[in-house]
mmCIF file of C-alpha atoms in Angstrom:
data_model
loop_
_atom_site.group_PDB
_atom_site.id
_atom_site.type_symbol
_atom_site.label_atom_id
_atom_site.label_comp_id
_atom_site.label_asym_id
_atom_site.label_seq_id
_atom_site.Cartn_x
_atom_site.Cartn_y
_atom_site.Cartn_z
ATOM 1 C CA UNK A 1 0.053 -0.118 0.327
ATOM 2 C CA UNK A 2 1.745 3.837 -1.199
ATOM 3 C CA UNK A 3 1.247 6.267 1.682
ATOM 4 C CA UNK A 4 1.750 9.262 0.054
ATOM 5 C CA UNK A 5 4.740 12.474 1.141
ATOM 6 C CA UNK A 6 3.165 15.362 -0.489
ATOM 7 C CA UNK A 7 5.030 16.935 -3.569
ATOM 8 C CA UNK A 8 8.379 16.220 -2.501
ATOM 9 C CA UNK A 9 11.408 16.991 -6.017
ATOM 10 C CA UNK A 10 12.678 13.483 -5.252
ATOM 11 C CA UNK A 11 13.279 11.319 -8.235
ATOM 12 C CA UNK A 12 16.751 8.455 -7.427
ATOM 13 C CA UNK A 13 18.969 8.984 -8.418
ATOM 14 C CA UNK A 14 20.968 11.904 -9.312
ATOM 15 C CA UNK A 15 23.620 12.980 -10.263
ATOM 16 C CA UNK A 16 25.977 15.793 -8.962
ATOM 17 C CA UNK A 17 26.929 18.147 -11.448
ATOM 18 C CA UNK A 18 29.426 20.888 -11.225
ATOM 19 C CA UNK A 19 28.869 23.898 -14.041
ATOM 20 C CA UNK A 20 31.903 25.720 -14.992
ATOM 21 C CA UNK A 21 30.848 29.738 -16.466
ATOM 22 C CA UNK A 22 32.419 33.165 -16.491
ATOM 23 C CA UNK A 23 31.608 36.157 -14.705
ATOM 24 C CA UNK A 24 31.733 39.471 -17.609
ATOM 25 C CA UNK A 25 35.628 39.983 -15.787
ATOM 26 C CA UNK A 26 36.769 36.414 -17.094
ATOM 27 C CA UNK A 27 36.227 35.248 -13.398
ATOM 28 C CA UNK A 28 36.450 32.074 -13.529
ATOM 29 C CA UNK A 29 33.371 30.074 -11.055
ATOM 30 C CA UNK A 30 32.137 26.731 -10.345
ATOM 31 C CA UNK A 31 29.034 25.552 -8.662
ATOM 32 C CA UNK A 32 27.054 22.226 -7.959
ATOM 33 C CA UNK A 33 23.491 21.687 -9.145
ATOM 34 C CA UNK A 34 21.748 18.180 -8.691
ATOM 35 C CA UNK A 35 18.303 19.162 -11.527
ATOM 36 C CA UNK A 36 20.234 18.373 -14.527
ATOM 37 C CA UNK A 37 20.694 15.548 -17.502
ATOM 38 C CA UNK A 38 20.595 14.882 -20.589
ATOM 39 C CA UNK A 39 17.311 15.429 -22.266
ATOM 40 C CA UNK A 40 17.781 15.631 -26.243
ATOM 41 C CA UNK A 41 19.596 13.290 -28.153
ATOM 42 C CA UNK A 42 19.405 15.600 -31.625
ATOM 43 C CA UNK A 43 20.765 17.722 -31.196
ATOM 44 C CA UNK A 44 23.166 16.525 -28.271
ATOM 45 C CA UNK A 45 21.327 18.585 -25.376
ATOM 46 C CA UNK A 46 21.614 18.707 -21.659
ATOM 47 C CA UNK A 47 18.938 20.856 -19.340
ATOM 48 C CA UNK A 48 20.156 22.070 -15.334
ATOM 49 C CA UNK A 49 18.444 23.951 -13.380
ATOM 50 C CA UNK A 50 18.992 26.934 -10.976
ATOM 51 C CA UNK A 51 18.142 29.670 -8.652
ATOM 52 C CA UNK A 52 17.927 33.101 -10.914
ATOM 53 C CA UNK A 53 20.002 34.345 -7.583
ATOM 54 C CA UNK A 54 22.851 32.346 -7.974
ATOM 55 C CA UNK A 55 25.929 33.887 -9.394
ATOM 56 C CA UNK A 56 26.234 31.209 -12.194
ATOM 57 C CA UNK A 57 22.646 32.496 -13.387
ATOM 58 C CA UNK A 58 23.660 35.509 -14.273
ATOM 59 C CA UNK A 59 26.739 34.422 -16.006
ATOM 60 C CA UNK A 60 25.200 31.935 -17.983
ATOM 61 C CA UNK A 61 22.510 34.807 -18.933
ATOM 62 C CA UNK A 62 25.730 36.751 -20.245
ATOM 63 C CA UNK A 63 28.139 34.341 -21.973
ATOM 64 C CA UNK A 64 25.146 31.770 -23.292
ATOM 65 C CA UNK A 65 27.896 28.837 -22.552
ATOM 66 C CA UNK A 66 28.914 26.231 -19.750
ATOM 67 C CA UNK A 67 30.548 23.442 -18.868
ATOM 68 C CA UNK A 68 29.250 20.394 -17.407
ATOM 69 C CA UNK A 69 31.929 18.385 -15.055
ATOM 70 C CA UNK A 70 31.314 15.289 -13.570
ATOM 71 C CA UNK A 71 33.275 14.881 -10.596
ATOM 72 C CA UNK A 72 35.051 12.009 -9.510
ATOM 73 C CA UNK A 73 34.347 9.897 -6.202
ATOM 74 C CA UNK A 74 37.609 10.934 -4.496
ATOM 75 C CA UNK A 75 36.406 15.393 -5.305
ATOM 76 C CA UNK A 76 32.779 14.845 -3.247
ATOM 77 C CA UNK A 77 33.905 17.212 -0.379
ATOM 78 C CA UNK A 78 34.684 20.057 -3.177
ATOM 79 C CA UNK A 79 31.793 19.115 -4.638
ATOM 80 C CA UNK A 80 29.450 19.999 -2.384
ATOM 81 C CA UNK A 81 31.779 23.035 -0.965
ATOM 82 C CA UNK A 82 30.831 24.596 -4.930
ATOM 83 C CA UNK A 83 27.124 23.671 -3.816
ATOM 84 C CA UNK A 84 27.581 25.423 -0.292
ATOM 85 C CA UNK A 85 29.900 28.682 -1.650
ATOM 86 C CA UNK A 86 28.892 31.539 -4.379
ATOM 87 C CA UNK A 87 31.205 32.821 -6.448
ATOM 88 C CA UNK A 88 30.551 35.995 -5.049
ATOM 89 C CA UNK A 89 31.936 35.880 -2.625
ATOM 90 C CA UNK A 90 34.746 33.578 -3.407
ATOM 91 C CA UNK A 91 36.866 32.111 -5.388
ATOM 92 C CA UNK A 92 35.775 28.610 -5.348
ATOM 93 C CA UNK A 93 38.862 27.581 -7.844
ATOM 94 C CA UNK A 94 41.593 28.714 -5.829
ATOM 95 C CA UNK A 95 39.571 27.250 -2.645
ATOM 96 C CA UNK A 96 39.568 24.284 -3.895
ATOM 97 C CA UNK A 97 42.965 23.653 -5.782
ATOM 98 C CA UNK A 98 40.691 22.768 -8.862
ATOM 99 C CA UNK A 99 41.989 24.509 -12.389
ATOM 100 C CA UNK A 100 39.721 26.400 -15.234
ATOM 101 C CA UNK A 101 41.192 25.376 -18.529
ATOM 102 C CA UNK A 102 39.275 27.848 -20.710
ATOM 103 C CA UNK A 103 37.372 25.611 -23.370
ATOM 104 C CA UNK A 104 37.993 25.933 -27.320
ATOM 105 C CA UNK A 105 34.577 25.439 -27.684
ATOM 106 C CA UNK A 106 32.699 27.744 -25.433
ATOM 107 C CA UNK A 107 33.371 30.811 -23.587
ATOM 108 C CA UNK A 108 33.410 28.695 -20.208
ATOM 109 C CA UNK A 109 35.724 27.302 -18.434
ATOM 110 C CA UNK A 110 36.152 23.263 -17.174
ATOM 111 C CA UNK A 111 38.164 21.303 -14.434
ATOM 112 C CA UNK A 112 40.989 19.585 -15.656
ATOM 113 C CA UNK A 113 41.342 17.471 -12.412
ATOM 114 C CA UNK A 114 37.752 16.564 -13.383
ATOM 115 C CA UNK A 115 38.078 13.055 -15.578
ATOM 116 C CA UNK A 116 34.535 13.803 -17.900
ATOM 117 C CA UNK A 117 33.752 17.662 -19.371
ATOM 118 C CA UNK A 118 30.869 18.653 -21.577
ATOM 119 C CA UNK A 119 31.111 21.974 -23.574
ATOM 120 C CA UNK A 120 27.649 23.508 -23.814
ATOM 121 C CA UNK A 121 26.135 26.655 -25.598
ATOM 122 C CA UNK A 122 22.546 28.053 -24.104
ATOM 123 C CA UNK A 123 19.595 27.566 -26.895
ATOM 124 C CA UNK A 124 17.487 27.818 -24.651
ATOM 125 C CA UNK A 125 16.026 28.723 -21.258
ATOM 126 C CA UNK A 126 12.595 27.897 -19.101
ATOM 127 C CA UNK A 127 11.452 29.488 -16.619
ATOM 128 C CA UNK A 128 9.847 27.160 -14.920
ATOM 129 C CA UNK A 129 9.136 29.247 -11.157
ATOM 130 C CA UNK A 130 12.532 28.695 -8.297
ATOM 131 C CA UNK A 131 14.431 27.568 -10.854
ATOM 132 C CA UNK A 132 15.285 28.654 -14.469
ATOM 133 C CA UNK A 133 16.587 25.799 -16.866
ATOM 134 C CA UNK A 134 19.070 26.231 -19.511
ATOM 135 C CA UNK A 135 19.330 24.115 -22.655
ATOM 136 C CA UNK A 136 22.613 23.822 -23.530
ATOM 137 C CA UNK A 137 23.812 21.660 -26.873
ATOM 138 C CA UNK A 138 26.533 19.701 -26.486
ATOM 139 C CA UNK A 139 29.705 20.585 -28.872
ATOM 140 C CA UNK A 140 32.272 18.424 -27.474
ATOM 141 C CA UNK A 141 32.524 15.492 -24.210
ATOM 142 C CA UNK A 142 35.914 15.352 -22.741
ATOM 143 C CA UNK A 143 37.765 12.562 -20.633
ATOM 144 C CA UNK A 144 40.953 11.644 -19.772
ATOM 145 C CA UNK A 145 42.200 8.313 -20.478
ATOM 146 C CA UNK A 146 42.841 6.771 -17.673
ATOM 147 C CA UNK A 147 38.193 6.521 -17.423
ATOM 148 C CA UNK A 148 38.366 4.935 -21.522
ATOM 149 C CA UNK A 149 38.425 2.158 -22.428
ATOM 150 C CA UNK A 150 40.050 -0.096 -24.813
ATOM 151 C CA UNK A 151 37.239 0.827 -27.671
ATOM 152 C CA UNK A 152 37.340 4.430 -26.322
ATOM 153 C CA UNK A 153 33.844 4.230 -24.585
ATOM 154 C CA UNK A 154 33.971 5.631 -20.873
ATOM 155 C CA UNK A 155 34.239 3.587 -18.030
ATOM 156 C CA UNK A 156 31.757 4.220 -15.757
ATOM 157 C CA UNK A 157 33.702 2.010 -12.820
ATOM 158 C CA UNK A 158 36.345 4.385 -13.620
ATOM 159 C CA UNK A 159 34.873 7.414 -14.144
ATOM 160 C CA UNK A 160 33.644 6.682 -10.114
ATOM 161 C CA UNK A 161 30.378 9.589 -10.457
ATOM 162 C CA UNK A 162 28.779 10.498 -7.663
ATOM 163 C CA UNK A 163 24.619 9.676 -7.124
ATOM 164 C CA UNK A 164 23.043 13.196 -4.557
ATOM 165 C CA UNK A 165 19.941 11.898 -3.283
ATOM 166 C CA UNK A 166 16.736 14.444 -2.960
ATOM 167 C CA UNK A 167 15.412 13.591 -0.140
ATOM 168 C CA UNK A 168 17.854 11.302 2.195
ATOM 169 C CA UNK A 169 21.130 14.126 1.735
ATOM 170 C CA UNK A 170 23.205 11.565 1.023
ATOM 171 C CA UNK A 171 26.076 11.209 -1.297
ATOM 172 C CA UNK A 172 26.513 7.410 -2.834
ATOM 173 C CA UNK A 173 28.884 5.668 -5.588
ATOM 174 C CA UNK A 174 28.169 3.768 -7.973
ATOM 175 C CA UNK A 175 27.572 -0.218 -7.348
ATOM 176 C CA UNK A 176 27.122 -3.184 -8.544
ATOM 177 C CA UNK A 177 26.833 -4.012 -12.481
ATOM 178 C CA UNK A 178 22.793 -5.132 -13.220
ATOM 179 C CA UNK A 179 22.867 -6.137 -16.656
ATOM 180 C CA UNK A 180 22.192 -4.800 -20.378
ATOM 181 C CA UNK A 181 20.295 -2.112 -21.377
ATOM 182 C CA UNK A 182 18.936 -2.883 -24.093
ATOM 183 C CA UNK A 183 18.822 -6.021 -24.011
ATOM 184 C CA UNK A 184 17.556 -7.969 -20.563
ATOM 185 C CA UNK A 185 14.546 -6.899 -21.484
ATOM 186 C CA UNK A 186 14.437 -8.969 -24.598
ATOM 187 C CA UNK A 187 13.361 -12.063 -22.015
ATOM 188 C CA UNK A 188 10.351 -10.934 -20.758
ATOM 189 C CA UNK A 189 8.934 -10.362 -25.056
ATOM 190 C CA UNK A 190 9.373 -13.681 -25.670
ATOM 191 C CA UNK A 191 8.030 -14.854 -22.993
ATOM 192 C CA UNK B 1 45.243 15.163 -20.411
ATOM 193 C CA UNK B 2 41.611 15.135 -21.846
ATOM 194 C CA UNK B 3 40.955 13.402 -24.955
ATOM 195 C CA UNK B 4 38.151 14.779 -26.838
ATOM 196 C CA UNK B 5 35.031 12.129 -27.658
ATOM 197 C CA UNK B 6 32.504 13.780 -30.019
ATOM 198 C CA UNK B 7 29.325 15.779 -28.735
ATOM 199 C CA UNK B 8 28.045 12.459 -27.196
ATOM 200 C CA UNK B 9 24.646 12.630 -24.806
ATOM 201 C CA UNK B 10 26.383 10.943 -21.997
ATOM 202 C CA UNK B 11 26.351 12.202 -18.232
ATOM 203 C CA UNK B 12 26.984 9.740 -15.088
ATOM 204 C CA UNK B 13 23.982 8.737 -13.804
ATOM 205 C CA UNK B 14 21.035 8.472 -15.817
ATOM 206 C CA UNK B 15 17.280 7.309 -13.589
ATOM 207 C CA UNK B 16 16.355 4.603 -15.079
ATOM 208 C CA UNK B 17 12.308 6.259 -14.752
ATOM 209 C CA UNK B 18 9.589 3.993 -15.806
ATOM 210 C CA UNK B 19 6.753 6.723 -17.383
ATOM 211 C CA UNK B 20 2.422 5.763 -16.684
ATOM 212 C CA UNK B 21 0.310 6.871 -19.535
ATOM 213 C CA UNK B 22 -3.065 6.642 -20.808
ATOM 214 C CA UNK B 23 -4.305 6.479 -24.250
ATOM 215 C CA UNK B 24 -7.611 8.250 -26.349
ATOM 216 C CA UNK B 25 -8.983 4.598 -25.166
ATOM 217 C CA UNK B 26 -8.174 4.507 -21.116
ATOM 218 C CA UNK B 27 -5.853 2.226 -21.926
ATOM 219 C CA UNK B 28 -2.462 2.204 -19.518
ATOM 220 C CA UNK B 29 1.044 2.425 -21.309
ATOM 221 C CA UNK B 30 4.230 2.156 -19.907
ATOM 222 C CA UNK B 31 7.600 3.373 -21.554
ATOM 223 C CA UNK B 32 11.562 3.564 -19.753
ATOM 224 C CA UNK B 33 12.972 7.011 -20.369
ATOM 225 C CA UNK B 34 16.609 8.147 -18.966
ATOM 226 C CA UNK B 35 16.635 11.163 -19.858
ATOM 227 C CA UNK B 36 14.463 13.290 -17.121
ATOM 228 C CA UNK B 37 14.902 14.261 -13.951
ATOM 229 C CA UNK B 38 13.241 17.107 -11.016
ATOM 230 C CA UNK B 39 14.076 20.259 -13.157
ATOM 231 C CA UNK B 40 12.253 23.439 -10.367
ATOM 232 C CA UNK B 41 12.169 22.985 -5.756
ATOM 233 C CA UNK B 42 8.937 25.548 -6.737
ATOM 234 C CA UNK B 43 6.334 24.694 -8.676
ATOM 235 C CA UNK B 44 8.496 21.186 -7.807
ATOM 236 C CA UNK B 45 8.959 19.786 -11.531
ATOM 237 C CA UNK B 46 10.325 16.802 -12.279
ATOM 238 C CA UNK B 47 10.978 16.907 -16.974
ATOM 239 C CA UNK B 48 10.662 14.143 -19.165
ATOM 240 C CA UNK B 49 12.601 13.837 -22.795
ATOM 241 C CA UNK B 50 10.529 11.599 -25.088
ATOM 242 C CA UNK B 51 10.413 10.782 -29.413
ATOM 243 C CA UNK B 52 7.647 12.215 -30.634
ATOM 244 C CA UNK B 53 7.240 8.500 -32.693
ATOM 245 C CA UNK B 54 6.930 6.879 -28.822
ATOM 246 C CA UNK B 55 3.245 5.829 -27.895
ATOM 247 C CA UNK B 56 3.660 7.854 -25.099
ATOM 248 C CA UNK B 57 4.093 11.022 -26.340
ATOM 249 C CA UNK B 58 1.472 11.127 -27.891
ATOM 250 C CA UNK B 59 -0.918 10.364 -24.071
ATOM 251 C CA UNK B 60 0.608 13.037 -22.711
ATOM 252 C CA UNK B 61 -0.185 15.507 -25.141
ATOM 253 C CA UNK B 62 -3.742 14.411 -25.050
ATOM 254 C CA UNK B 63 -3.957 13.076 -21.291
ATOM 255 C CA UNK B 64 -1.764 16.649 -20.275
ATOM 256 C CA UNK B 65 -1.055 13.903 -17.447
ATOM 257 C CA UNK B 66 1.371 11.449 -16.591
ATOM 258 C CA UNK B 67 3.494 9.615 -13.026
ATOM 259 C CA UNK B 68 6.937 9.170 -12.937
ATOM 260 C CA UNK B 69 7.128 5.693 -11.564
ATOM 261 C CA UNK B 70 11.372 4.124 -9.526
ATOM 262 C CA UNK B 71 11.251 0.464 -10.508
ATOM 263 C CA UNK B 72 13.896 -1.201 -7.357
ATOM 264 C CA UNK B 73 17.045 -4.050 -8.340
ATOM 265 C CA UNK B 74 14.322 -6.653 -8.600
ATOM 266 C CA UNK B 75 12.525 -5.248 -11.682
ATOM 267 C CA UNK B 76 14.778 -3.659 -14.174
ATOM 268 C CA UNK B 77 14.138 -6.701 -16.423
ATOM 269 C CA UNK B 78 10.474 -5.068 -16.865
ATOM 270 C CA UNK B 79 11.624 -1.846 -16.970
ATOM 271 C CA UNK B 80 14.347 -2.726 -19.713
ATOM 272 C CA UNK B 81 11.583 -3.616 -21.366
ATOM 273 C CA UNK B 82 9.438 -1.022 -21.158
ATOM 274 C CA UNK B 83 11.981 0.875 -23.049
ATOM 275 C CA UNK B 84 12.529 -2.095 -26.159
ATOM 276 C CA UNK B 85 8.025 -2.214 -26.888
ATOM 277 C CA UNK B 86 6.073 -0.134 -27.474
ATOM 278 C CA UNK B 87 2.904 0.436 -26.238
ATOM 279 C CA UNK B 88 1.180 0.622 -30.267
ATOM 280 C CA UNK B 89 1.820 -3.030 -30.239
ATOM 281 C CA UNK B 90 1.065 -4.295 -27.002
ATOM 282 C CA UNK B 91 -0.431 -4.260 -23.703
ATOM 283 C CA UNK B 92 2.500 -3.590 -21.217
ATOM 284 C CA UNK B 93 0.906 -3.993 -18.639
ATOM 285 C CA UNK B 94 -0.449 -7.348 -19.691
ATOM 286 C CA UNK B 95 3.484 -8.204 -21.181
ATOM 287 C CA UNK B 96 4.752 -7.875 -18.149
ATOM 288 C CA UNK B 97 2.179 -9.062 -15.754
ATOM 289 C CA UNK B 98 2.505 -4.718 -13.566
ATOM 290 C CA UNK B 99 -0.437 -3.412 -12.076
ATOM 291 C CA UNK B 100 -2.080 -0.176 -13.142
ATOM 292 C CA UNK B 101 -4.109 2.112 -10.824
ATOM 293 C CA UNK B 102 -5.611 4.820 -11.384
ATOM 294 C CA UNK B 103 -4.370 8.069 -10.214
ATOM 295 C CA UNK B 104 -6.864 10.096 -8.327
ATOM 296 C CA UNK B 105 -4.836 13.235 -9.043
ATOM 297 C CA UNK B 106 -4.508 13.124 -12.640
ATOM 298 C CA UNK B 107 -5.256 11.325 -15.696
ATOM 299 C CA UNK B 108 -2.563 8.562 -16.003
ATOM 300 C CA UNK B 109 -1.902 5.247 -14.577
ATOM 301 C CA UNK B 110 0.963 4.179 -12.082
ATOM 302 C CA UNK B 111 2.230 1.230 -11.331
ATOM 303 C CA UNK B 112 1.228 -0.962 -8.477
ATOM 304 C CA UNK B 113 4.158 -2.978 -7.742
ATOM 305 C CA UNK B 114 7.102 -0.476 -7.855
ATOM 306 C CA UNK B 115 8.700 1.427 -4.896
ATOM 307 C CA UNK B 116 7.891 4.951 -5.527
ATOM 308 C CA UNK B 117 5.652 7.444 -7.981
ATOM 309 C CA UNK B 118 5.328 10.637 -8.606
ATOM 310 C CA UNK B 119 2.275 11.825 -10.370
ATOM 311 C CA UNK B 120 1.769 14.598 -12.696
ATOM 312 C CA UNK B 121 0.401 17.353 -14.629
ATOM 313 C CA UNK B 122 2.542 18.988 -17.679
ATOM 314 C CA UNK B 123 2.740 22.565 -18.122
ATOM 315 C CA UNK B 124 4.904 23.735 -20.156
ATOM 316 C CA UNK B 125 6.153 21.639 -23.247
ATOM 317 C CA UNK B 126 9.738 22.527 -25.632
ATOM 318 C CA UNK B 127 10.659 20.825 -28.798
ATOM 319 C CA UNK B 128 13.898 20.442 -28.373
ATOM 320 C CA UNK B 129 14.969 18.313 -31.493
ATOM 321 C CA UNK B 130 15.075 14.969 -32.107
ATOM 322 C CA UNK B 131 13.152 14.642 -28.340
ATOM 323 C CA UNK B 132 10.557 16.829 -26.630
ATOM 324 C CA UNK B 133 10.252 18.374 -22.814
ATOM 325 C CA UNK B 134 7.530 17.665 -20.892
ATOM 326 C CA UNK B 135 6.933 19.392 -17.948
ATOM 327 C CA UNK B 136 5.298 17.813 -14.959
ATOM 328 C CA UNK B 137 4.870 19.655 -12.511
ATOM 329 C CA UNK B 138 4.923 16.924 -9.263
ATOM 330 C CA UNK B 139 0.972 16.634 -7.171
ATOM 331 C CA UNK B 140 2.205 14.096 -4.928
ATOM 332 C CA UNK B 141 4.601 11.514 -4.640
ATOM 333 C CA UNK B 142 3.481 7.758 -3.026
ATOM 334 C CA UNK B 143 5.913 6.305 -1.839
ATOM 335 C CA UNK B 144 5.577 2.048 -0.569
ATOM 336 C CA UNK B 145 5.725 1.584 3.549
ATOM 337 C CA UNK B 146 9.144 -0.501 3.673
ATOM 338 C CA UNK B 147 11.252 1.453 2.081
ATOM 339 C CA UNK B 148 10.535 4.392 4.279
ATOM 340 C CA UNK B 149 12.737 5.188 7.384
ATOM 341 C CA UNK B 150 11.024 5.352 10.949
ATOM 342 C CA UNK B 151 11.197 9.660 9.840
ATOM 343 C CA UNK B 152 9.144 8.759 6.299
ATOM 344 C CA UNK B 153 11.602 10.397 4.456
ATOM 345 C CA UNK B 154 12.279 7.791 1.856
ATOM 346 C CA UNK B 155 15.439 4.814 2.108
ATOM 347 C CA UNK B 156 17.128 5.642 -0.888
ATOM 348 C CA UNK B 157 19.279 1.474 0.145
ATOM 349 C CA UNK B 158 15.598 0.534 0.127
ATOM 350 C CA UNK B 159 14.000 1.773 -2.798
ATOM 351 C CA UNK B 160 17.914 0.434 -4.795
ATOM 352 C CA UNK B 161 16.772 2.546 -7.610
ATOM 353 C CA UNK B 162 18.145 1.461 -10.863
ATOM 354 C CA UNK B 163 21.716 3.799 -12.193
ATOM 355 C CA UNK B 164 21.257 3.476 -16.550
ATOM 356 C CA UNK B 165 24.714 4.702 -18.311
ATOM 357 C CA UNK B 166 24.450 6.281 -21.876
ATOM 358 C CA UNK B 167 27.302 4.966 -23.555
ATOM 359 C CA UNK B 168 28.180 2.424 -21.863
ATOM 360 C CA UNK B 169 25.073 0.398 -21.621
ATOM 361 C CA UNK B 170 24.519 -1.073 -18.932
ATOM 362 C CA UNK B 171 22.867 -0.763 -15.639
ATOM 363 C CA UNK B 172 23.941 -0.789 -11.743
ATOM 364 C CA UNK B 173 23.173 -0.380 -8.057
ATOM 365 C CA UNK B 174 23.270 2.081 -5.776
ATOM 366 C CA UNK B 175 26.817 1.731 -4.196
ATOM 367 C CA UNK B 176 28.208 2.796 -0.492
ATOM 368 C CA UNK B 177 27.379 6.025 1.117
ATOM 369 C CA UNK B 178 30.460 8.149 0.512
ATOM 370 C CA UNK B 179 29.286 11.214 2.592
ATOM 371 C CA UNK B 180 26.224 13.959 3.854
ATOM 372 C CA UNK B 181 24.888 16.206 1.079
ATOM 373 C CA UNK B 182 25.087 20.234 1.689
ATOM 374 C CA UNK B 183 27.750 19.419 4.804
ATOM 375 C CA UNK B 184 30.771 18.289 3.529
ATOM 376 C CA UNK B 185 31.644 20.605 1.438
ATOM 377 C CA UNK B 186 31.933 22.874 4.566
ATOM 378 C CA UNK B 187 35.065 21.393 5.773
ATOM 379 C CA UNK B 188 36.507 22.967 2.644
ATOM 380 C CA UNK B 189 35.842 26.603 3.929
ATOM 381 C CA UNK B 190 36.744 26.204 7.284
ATOM 382 C CA UNK B 191 40.543 24.880 5.657
#
């Protein structure tokens, strides 16, 4: 029997995405978001939602570009920090010791130390309510060679991305492999 | 050194969300999507992206409502199946043995057997490209009592949600707890 918990914003798993942007003076900033993910296969697009009050919101409005940086488990403290502090008050790259790399493709910085980054140019923005959703066209995905399989596909076990659990408030790692996607369901259609 | 992999639609982790909807005749359907997640805290909203070619797309256009059903690990085969088969050709509830429950709040069915479900009414839709994004206002979240903690918060370890890994093509479970969100980053600001 299901119990009503009210209109809660809970979906498991949520990602931990660190958004990179420049302000008007060229200062790089980072902000961690959990409200985001891929939203279109063609053109390849990512959606991220931000509150207007954030420093990153103004940066993205101005630059029309951002990066999505996927931290590995070892960077969990800096990823959490980048969701707590404001770029209005601190230089998060300086405080965390992370290295900003200027994208050659979009006007935004990415994080040298994180294993996977996406360079995005804004093609839409949607006012939903407290959050504004930015749709970024993915111009390129870059990954460290150490997190690639021999066929150059990404290895999620090597990336070690972090899961966020809204309504529970903890971070988790990736667990056991459960099965092959677009495949194990065929057992059912054959029954 | 980062290697360019091109404009790939990869973000880790992606969720496995099974979308419930009715067609014009009242037949319930299910479709599994990975392009989705929470997109606004107030009003509480979820975004899901669907191709126009899907049966569910037409259903949501017509009914302006859907449910998001979060399967636990034990339902991984049916979740995969619901992303492979089309409701145009089969009755996925009948084939999978899942039980449709008519929502009392929105015109969409949810899955009795899944631990967490969200009832949503469509408030926006955005044409992005191959995928159309539907923004659903979350009217209620319901969960089985077995997946709740004593304080009635959701337990992610009891829900056992499934992770999808685009560009890798496997499903994974939730791994080890890594730390407390909105908290462990404070160590950095205190340094």
